[in-house]
Tab-separated table of C-alpha atoms in Angstrom:
chain	number	residue	atom	x	y	z
A	1	UNK	CA	3.498	-34.097	14.085
A	2	UNK	CA	6.335	-34.753	11.658
A	3	UNK	CA	7.572	-31.612	9.961
A	4	UNK	CA	8.917	-31.477	6.424
A	5	UNK	CA	12.606	-30.673	6.047
A	6	UNK	CA	11.865	-27.298	4.404
A	7	UNK	CA	9.333	-26.354	7.093
A	8	UNK	CA	11.738	-27.342	9.865
A	9	UNK	CA	14.454	-25.204	8.279
A	10	UNK	CA	12.058	-22.266	7.961
A	11	UNK	CA	11.024	-22.198	11.622
A	12	UNK	CA	14.673	-22.167	12.663
A	13	UNK	CA	15.361	-19.060	10.585
A	14	UNK	CA	13.509	-16.646	12.882
A	15	UNK	CA	12.016	-16.292	16.367
A	16	UNK	CA	8.396	-17.539	16.206
A	17	UNK	CA	7.564	-15.950	19.580
A	18	UNK	CA	8.579	-12.484	18.389
A	19	UNK	CA	6.481	-9.932	16.497
A	20	UNK	CA	8.197	-8.244	13.557
A	21	UNK	CA	7.555	-4.917	11.899
A	22	UNK	CA	5.692	-5.254	8.613
A	23	UNK	CA	8.695	-4.944	6.294
A	24	UNK	CA	10.676	-7.617	8.129
A	25	UNK	CA	7.617	-9.875	8.491
A	26	UNK	CA	6.879	-9.803	4.765
A	27	UNK	CA	10.531	-10.509	4.002
A	28	UNK	CA	10.537	-13.520	6.343
A	29	UNK	CA	7.301	-14.906	4.902
A	30	UNK	CA	8.640	-14.677	1.362
A	31	UNK	CA	11.931	-16.284	2.394
A	32	UNK	CA	10.148	-19.199	4.092
A	33	UNK	CA	7.870	-19.862	1.103
A	34	UNK	CA	10.024	-22.660	-0.272
A	35	UNK	CA	7.517	-24.774	-2.194
A	36	UNK	CA	8.051	-25.309	-5.919
A	37	UNK	CA	4.763	-23.575	-6.778
A	38	UNK	CA	3.848	-19.900	-6.384
A	39	UNK	CA	2.558	-19.954	-2.819
A	40	UNK	CA	-0.351	-17.791	-1.687
A	41	UNK	CA	0.442	-15.282	1.050
A	42	UNK	CA	-2.315	-15.112	3.665
A	43	UNK	CA	-3.141	-12.830	6.561
A	44	UNK	CA	-4.742	-14.029	9.789
A	45	UNK	CA	-6.189	-11.339	12.067
A	46	UNK	CA	-7.490	-12.171	15.544
A	47	UNK	CA	-10.041	-9.605	16.722
A	48	UNK	CA	-11.245	-8.654	20.183
A	49	UNK	CA	-14.918	-9.183	19.371
A	50	UNK	CA	-17.492	-11.850	20.167
A	51	UNK	CA	-18.481	-13.597	16.912
A	52	UNK	CA	-21.608	-14.965	18.623
A	53	UNK	CA	-23.059	-11.454	18.862
A	54	UNK	CA	-24.858	-10.049	15.814
A	55	UNK	CA	-23.694	-6.499	16.600
A	56	UNK	CA	-20.029	-7.547	16.658
A	57	UNK	CA	-19.750	-9.117	13.226
A	58	UNK	CA	-16.932	-7.967	10.959
A	59	UNK	CA	-17.401	-8.512	7.236
A	60	UNK	CA	-16.666	-6.627	4.069
A	61	UNK	CA	-15.181	-6.628	0.592
A	62	UNK	CA	-12.483	-4.659	-1.173
A	63	UNK	CA	-10.450	-4.773	-4.344
A	64	UNK	CA	-6.810	-5.267	-3.384
A	65	UNK	CA	-4.453	-2.741	-5.041
A	66	UNK	CA	-2.484	-5.536	-6.694
A	67	UNK	CA	-5.164	-8.226	-6.879
A	68	UNK	CA	-4.765	-11.726	-5.449
A	69	UNK	CA	-2.746	-13.360	-8.201
A	70	UNK	CA	-5.528	-15.854	-8.801
A	71	UNK	CA	-7.804	-15.715	-11.821
A	72	UNK	CA	-11.317	-16.382	-10.551
A	73	UNK	CA	-13.970	-18.004	-12.716
A	74	UNK	CA	-17.235	-16.083	-12.538
A	75	UNK	CA	-20.754	-17.400	-13.126
A	76	UNK	CA	-23.494	-14.787	-13.570
A	77	UNK	CA	-27.163	-15.696	-13.212
A	78	UNK	CA	-29.075	-13.036	-15.141
A	79	UNK	CA	-31.312	-12.440	-18.142
A	80	UNK	CA	-31.634	-9.962	-20.989
A	81	UNK	CA	-29.491	-6.844	-20.947
A	82	UNK	CA	-27.874	-7.824	-17.646
A	83	UNK	CA	-26.739	-11.137	-19.098
A	84	UNK	CA	-25.292	-9.303	-22.107
A	85	UNK	CA	-23.518	-6.842	-19.811
A	86	UNK	CA	-22.022	-9.698	-17.777
A	87	UNK	CA	-20.695	-11.357	-20.922
A	88	UNK	CA	-19.182	-8.084	-22.130
A	89	UNK	CA	-17.547	-7.550	-18.724
A	90	UNK	CA	-15.721	-10.868	-18.973
A	91	UNK	CA	-17.871	-13.330	-17.027
A	92	UNK	CA	-16.789	-16.914	-17.701
A	93	UNK	CA	-20.338	-18.297	-17.651
A	94	UNK	CA	-23.681	-16.528	-18.031
A	95	UNK	CA	-27.154	-18.030	-17.872
A	96	UNK	CA	-30.352	-18.416	-15.903
A	97	UNK	CA	-32.461	-21.461	-14.961
A	98	UNK	CA	-30.409	-23.761	-17.188
A	99	UNK	CA	-27.275	-23.025	-15.151
A	100	UNK	CA	-29.090	-23.771	-11.893
A	101	UNK	CA	-30.264	-27.085	-13.343
A	102	UNK	CA	-26.733	-27.872	-14.455
A	103	UNK	CA	-25.484	-27.391	-10.898
A	104	UNK	CA	-28.334	-29.501	-9.501
A	105	UNK	CA	-28.238	-32.377	-11.960
A	106	UNK	CA	-24.584	-32.520	-12.999
A	107	UNK	CA	-22.964	-31.354	-9.753
A	108	UNK	CA	-21.197	-28.698	-11.823
A	109	UNK	CA	-18.991	-26.293	-9.912
A	110	UNK	CA	-16.402	-25.043	-12.395
A	111	UNK	CA	-16.623	-21.503	-11.018
A	112	UNK	CA	-15.257	-19.615	-8.015
A	113	UNK	CA	-17.835	-16.824	-7.649
A	114	UNK	CA	-21.543	-16.613	-8.445
A	115	UNK	CA	-23.089	-13.213	-9.144
A	116	UNK	CA	-26.798	-12.646	-9.679
A	117	UNK	CA	-29.360	-9.908	-10.114
A	118	UNK	CA	-31.939	-9.457	-7.316
A	119	UNK	CA	-34.802	-10.681	-9.520
A	120	UNK	CA	-33.032	-14.049	-9.980
A	121	UNK	CA	-32.477	-14.719	-6.283
A	122	UNK	CA	-35.664	-16.794	-6.154
A	123	UNK	CA	-34.169	-19.133	-8.737
A	124	UNK	CA	-30.752	-19.202	-7.071
A	125	UNK	CA	-32.372	-19.825	-3.694
A	126	UNK	CA	-33.555	-23.231	-4.898
A	127	UNK	CA	-30.014	-24.514	-4.540
A	128	UNK	CA	-29.045	-22.450	-1.497
A	129	UNK	CA	-28.421	-25.620	0.514
A	130	UNK	CA	-25.875	-26.679	-2.106
A	131	UNK	CA	-24.192	-23.310	-2.601
A	132	UNK	CA	-24.071	-22.266	1.063
A	133	UNK	CA	-21.664	-24.902	2.407
A	134	UNK	CA	-19.332	-24.250	-0.526
A	135	UNK	CA	-19.264	-20.507	0.149
A	136	UNK	CA	-20.804	-19.778	-3.265
A	137	UNK	CA	-24.195	-18.359	-2.277
A	138	UNK	CA	-24.569	-14.783	-3.611
A	139	UNK	CA	-25.041	-12.134	-0.935
A	140	UNK	CA	-25.752	-8.398	-1.159
A	141	UNK	CA	-23.138	-7.735	1.561
A	142	UNK	CA	-20.420	-9.239	-0.591
A	143	UNK	CA	-21.576	-7.381	-3.690
A	144	UNK	CA	-22.635	-10.546	-5.512
A	145	UNK	CA	-26.359	-9.693	-5.592
A	146	UNK	CA	-26.545	-6.537	-7.676
A	147	UNK	CA	-28.108	-4.912	-10.704
A	148	UNK	CA	-24.663	-3.707	-11.773
A	149	UNK	CA	-23.389	-7.143	-12.737
A	150	UNK	CA	-20.780	-5.721	-15.101
A	151	UNK	CA	-19.058	-3.840	-12.305
A	152	UNK	CA	-19.296	-6.853	-9.992
A	153	UNK	CA	-17.615	-9.065	-12.596
A	154	UNK	CA	-14.874	-6.503	-13.215
A	155	UNK	CA	-14.165	-6.172	-9.480
A	156	UNK	CA	-13.858	-9.932	-9.006
A	157	UNK	CA	-11.532	-10.165	-11.981
A	158	UNK	CA	-9.489	-7.236	-10.618
A	159	UNK	CA	-8.861	-9.022	-7.316
A	160	UNK	CA	-11.795	-8.359	-5.000
A	161	UNK	CA	-11.638	-10.284	-1.739
A	162	UNK	CA	-14.186	-10.818	1.002
A	163	UNK	CA	-13.023	-10.757	4.598
A	164	UNK	CA	-15.235	-12.298	7.222
A	165	UNK	CA	-14.963	-13.169	10.910
A	166	UNK	CA	-15.010	-16.908	11.640
A	167	UNK	CA	-16.335	-18.646	14.749
A	168	UNK	CA	-13.016	-18.205	16.546
A	169	UNK	CA	-12.940	-14.416	15.964
A	170	UNK	CA	-10.249	-14.663	13.275
A	171	UNK	CA	-10.266	-13.264	9.738
A	172	UNK	CA	-8.321	-15.310	7.169
A	173	UNK	CA	-7.701	-13.714	3.780
A	174	UNK	CA	-5.285	-14.088	0.852
A	175	UNK	CA	-3.296	-10.977	-0.042
A	176	UNK	CA	-1.269	-12.159	-3.011
A	177	UNK	CA	1.347	-14.601	-4.241
A	178	UNK	CA	5.014	-15.082	-3.394
A	179	UNK	CA	5.866	-13.792	-6.871
A	180	UNK	CA	4.332	-10.408	-5.982
A	181	UNK	CA	7.384	-9.472	-3.945
A	182	UNK	CA	7.660	-7.300	-0.850
A	183	UNK	CA	6.185	-4.049	-2.176
A	184	UNK	CA	2.951	-5.455	-3.633
A	185	UNK	CA	2.317	-7.720	-0.635
A	186	UNK	CA	2.858	-4.758	1.689
A	187	UNK	CA	0.420	-2.581	-0.278
A	188	UNK	CA	-2.251	-5.289	-0.182
A	189	UNK	CA	-1.647	-5.859	3.543
A	190	UNK	CA	-2.087	-2.167	4.342
A	191	UNK	CA	-5.271	-1.896	2.243
A	192	UNK	CA	-6.888	-4.891	3.931
A	193	UNK	CA	-5.897	-3.866	7.451
A	194	UNK	CA	-7.230	-0.348	6.850
A	195	UNK	CA	-10.573	-1.865	5.790
A	196	UNK	CA	-10.701	-4.143	8.846
A	197	UNK	CA	-9.937	-1.237	11.189
A	198	UNK	CA	-12.687	0.868	9.580
A	199	UNK	CA	-15.116	-2.048	9.951
A	200	UNK	CA	-14.745	-2.078	13.749
A	201	UNK	CA	-18.223	-2.615	15.249
A	202	UNK	CA	-19.523	0.087	17.566
A	203	UNK	CA	-20.276	-2.632	20.132
A	204	UNK	CA	-16.648	-3.819	20.254
A	205	UNK	CA	-14.949	-3.032	23.557
A	206	UNK	CA	-11.305	-3.095	24.558
A	207	UNK	CA	-8.481	-3.991	22.195
A	208	UNK	CA	-9.839	-4.549	18.690
A	209	UNK	CA	-6.796	-5.972	16.866
A	210	UNK	CA	-5.481	-8.773	19.079
A	211	UNK	CA	-2.872	-10.208	16.733
A	212	UNK	CA	-1.834	-10.269	13.082
A	213	UNK	CA	0.024	-13.150	11.446
A	214	UNK	CA	1.310	-13.650	7.905
A	215	UNK	CA	2.010	-17.012	6.317
A	216	UNK	CA	2.606	-18.672	2.971
A	217	UNK	CA	0.643	-21.740	1.854
A	218	UNK	CA	3.283	-24.198	3.022
A	219	UNK	CA	5.197	-21.938	5.394
A	220	UNK	CA	5.038	-21.117	9.116
A	221	UNK	CA	3.279	-18.078	10.544
A	222	UNK	CA	5.136	-14.837	11.210
A	223	UNK	CA	3.689	-12.442	13.780
A	224	UNK	CA	3.333	-8.810	12.681
A	225	UNK	CA	3.509	-5.806	14.973
A	226	UNK	CA	0.317	-3.807	14.449
A	227	UNK	CA	-0.639	-1.069	16.864
A	228	UNK	CA	-3.844	0.420	15.457
A	229	UNK	CA	-7.144	-0.485	17.116
């Protein structure tokens, strides 16, 4: 694989086989984020669990202390007072059956998160096969199926993220932008890792946190020393 000049320079600036303490790791990641745009800083956590087992799933949501740096567009499927509350809370789009039809007929996906009230799940379920593969299907576990739609909208706008184990037992999650700087990235890192540690399944045996890596959108991964779990 041919590496870009900037990427090649970045991987020469540190020891990729070494794990760094958090402060040094964040510094290295920010220094190797050399793209012209404001790169997203991501965390990749390998866990000592079996993702094939239902009792070893790791999933949750939290509002990062400093947000993600990305403004998410929110669609709320609700009626009556709940629709009014969603609009007042700052939802970008609010509607009911007409919005579902718009998605079906016009292939409209100008939103990042869909929130709905429980009574509208029957309507939303009609397009579950469309929403599911795109990661847009509302789910009570992620806080996107709720009667308190106003709070759900506010949390998404404030920087709520969902962390979820993939098939290879790794959690991938954004924790900010390069422009955040060391302090804000560190605060978001600590908040997310604390949540992941607390979410340890009772059925998990042995070492829980196998490895932690930080990277920028276009940059190489930097291993982080993390001893908890």
